[in-house]
């Protein structure tokens, strides 16, 4: 029977950003031996809202969207995770069901480590726990910022903020502009800032007319970061 | 040689497994694993049913006592099938760490049972 090639954590493109970055070679080898590596095609779910978590997912490559479906059946994107990020850690420690659905946005490589094993790794290596705490803290900070934006900012400011955050996570600098290396539909972008499709399209046109962004096909380019910062009403 | 899609367990053996591994009831449809992937757990249907498909075509329904993904998980081989669970189905999850822990014990009833699954499907 066909065997899957065993990619090791040591070769992982996201090793330097991952939770195991401080472990030594033999510890990494042990995890590589135990973990399960899978490829998910665009649109395939890693897990579904309401199901039970029984391990930790480490994103090796690709982008994954975390969505929540409301009582009206509407889907909102809460977060996009990429290489080096982990998934399932919050539900794992609280022993609650997944509150979100994780779906691959493109072909993605994801490693899975079961709960019992990851807890034993944490017990032996406090650096792994610290790295998870660091990721949780960052996630919490982002969630707080998003919540205050939804309450305090208008749609123009929220859209500018979203473009800046996509630049930080998926931006590639080329030819004096920033290319957002992530294909999002208008609908997906609208749910990320809590607005209607039509409103988002109107503001995107305004940003383009002001020369702040450009679009080639589905790819967005940011041309004027300073102006975008002003429009977002944030200064960092 | 053609591999069987699943292992059938008697009600006695279902009891032995569920006494040692956690079970959960699914509230909504969910894919347990996709064709070509290594399952991240062994899945035993306790109550209800799961749908097996291959190349996006329906193959069969499996009900109580069916264990899928077990050998693929331990051998790290990709599954030849996709498995989807339906709402109100109770699934028992056989995680790799616990399986390996149980199998280390020599001459234990559960350990012997799990080892027969490996032989039965290989």
CSV table of C-alpha atoms in Angstrom, one decimal, chain A residues 1-4 6 32-40 44-45 48-52 54 57 97 112 114 116-117, chain B residues 3 24 26-30 34 36-41 43 73 75-78 80 93 95-98 100-101:
chain,number,residue,atom,x,y,z
A,1,UNK,CA,0.0,0.0,0.0
A,2,UNK,CA,1.1,3.6,-0.7
A,3,UNK,CA,2.9,5.2,2.2
A,4,UNK,CA,2.9,8.9,2.7
A,6,UNK,CA,7.1,11.5,6.2
A,32,UNK,CA,7.9,13.9,13.8
A,33,UNK,CA,7.6,10.1,14.4
A,34,UNK,CA,4.3,10.5,16.3
A,35,UNK,CA,2.5,13.2,14.4
A,36,UNK,CA,0.2,12.7,11.4
A,37,UNK,CA,0.8,14.9,8.4
A,38,UNK,CA,-2.1,15.5,5.9
A,39,UNK,CA,-2.8,17.6,2.9
A,40,UNK,CA,-6.1,19.4,2.7
A,44,UNK,CA,-11.9,20.7,2.9
A,45,UNK,CA,-12.6,21.0,6.6
A,48,UNK,CA,-16.4,21.5,12.2
A,49,UNK,CA,-18.1,23.8,14.7
A,50,UNK,CA,-19.7,21.8,17.5
A,51,UNK,CA,-17.4,18.7,17.2
A,52,UNK,CA,-15.0,17.5,19.9
A,54,UNK,CA,-8.8,15.6,20.5
A,57,UNK,CA,-3.2,21.1,14.5
A,97,UNK,CA,-16.3,21.6,21.6
A,112,UNK,CA,-1.9,16.7,13.9
A,114,UNK,CA,-3.1,13.9,19.7
A,116,UNK,CA,-2.3,12.8,25.3
A,117,UNK,CA,1.0,13.2,23.4
B,3,UNK,CA,-8.1,-4.0,1.6
B,24,UNK,CA,-18.9,11.7,21.6
B,26,UNK,CA,-22.0,14.4,16.7
B,27,UNK,CA,-24.6,17.2,16.5
B,28,UNK,CA,-24.0,17.9,12.8
B,29,UNK,CA,-22.6,16.4,9.7
B,30,UNK,CA,-18.8,16.2,9.7
B,34,UNK,CA,-11.0,12.5,3.4
B,36,UNK,CA,-5.9,10.1,0.6
B,37,UNK,CA,-5.4,11.4,4.1
B,38,UNK,CA,-4.1,9.5,7.1
B,39,UNK,CA,-7.0,9.4,9.7
B,40,UNK,CA,-6.0,11.3,12.9
B,41,UNK,CA,-7.8,8.7,15.0
B,43,UNK,CA,-13.3,5.8,14.7
B,73,UNK,CA,-3.5,5.6,11.6
B,75,UNK,CA,0.7,2.3,9.8
B,76,UNK,CA,0.6,6.0,8.6
B,77,UNK,CA,-0.9,5.0,5.3
B,78,UNK,CA,-3.4,7.2,3.5
B,80,UNK,CA,-8.6,4.7,0.3
B,93,UNK,CA,-12.2,7.8,19.3
B,95,UNK,CA,-6.3,8.0,19.7
B,96,UNK,CA,-2.8,6.9,18.7
B,97,UNK,CA,-1.1,7.6,22.1
B,98,UNK,CA,-3.6,5.5,24.0
B,100,UNK,CA,0.3,2.5,21.7
B,101,UNK,CA,0.1,2.7,25.5
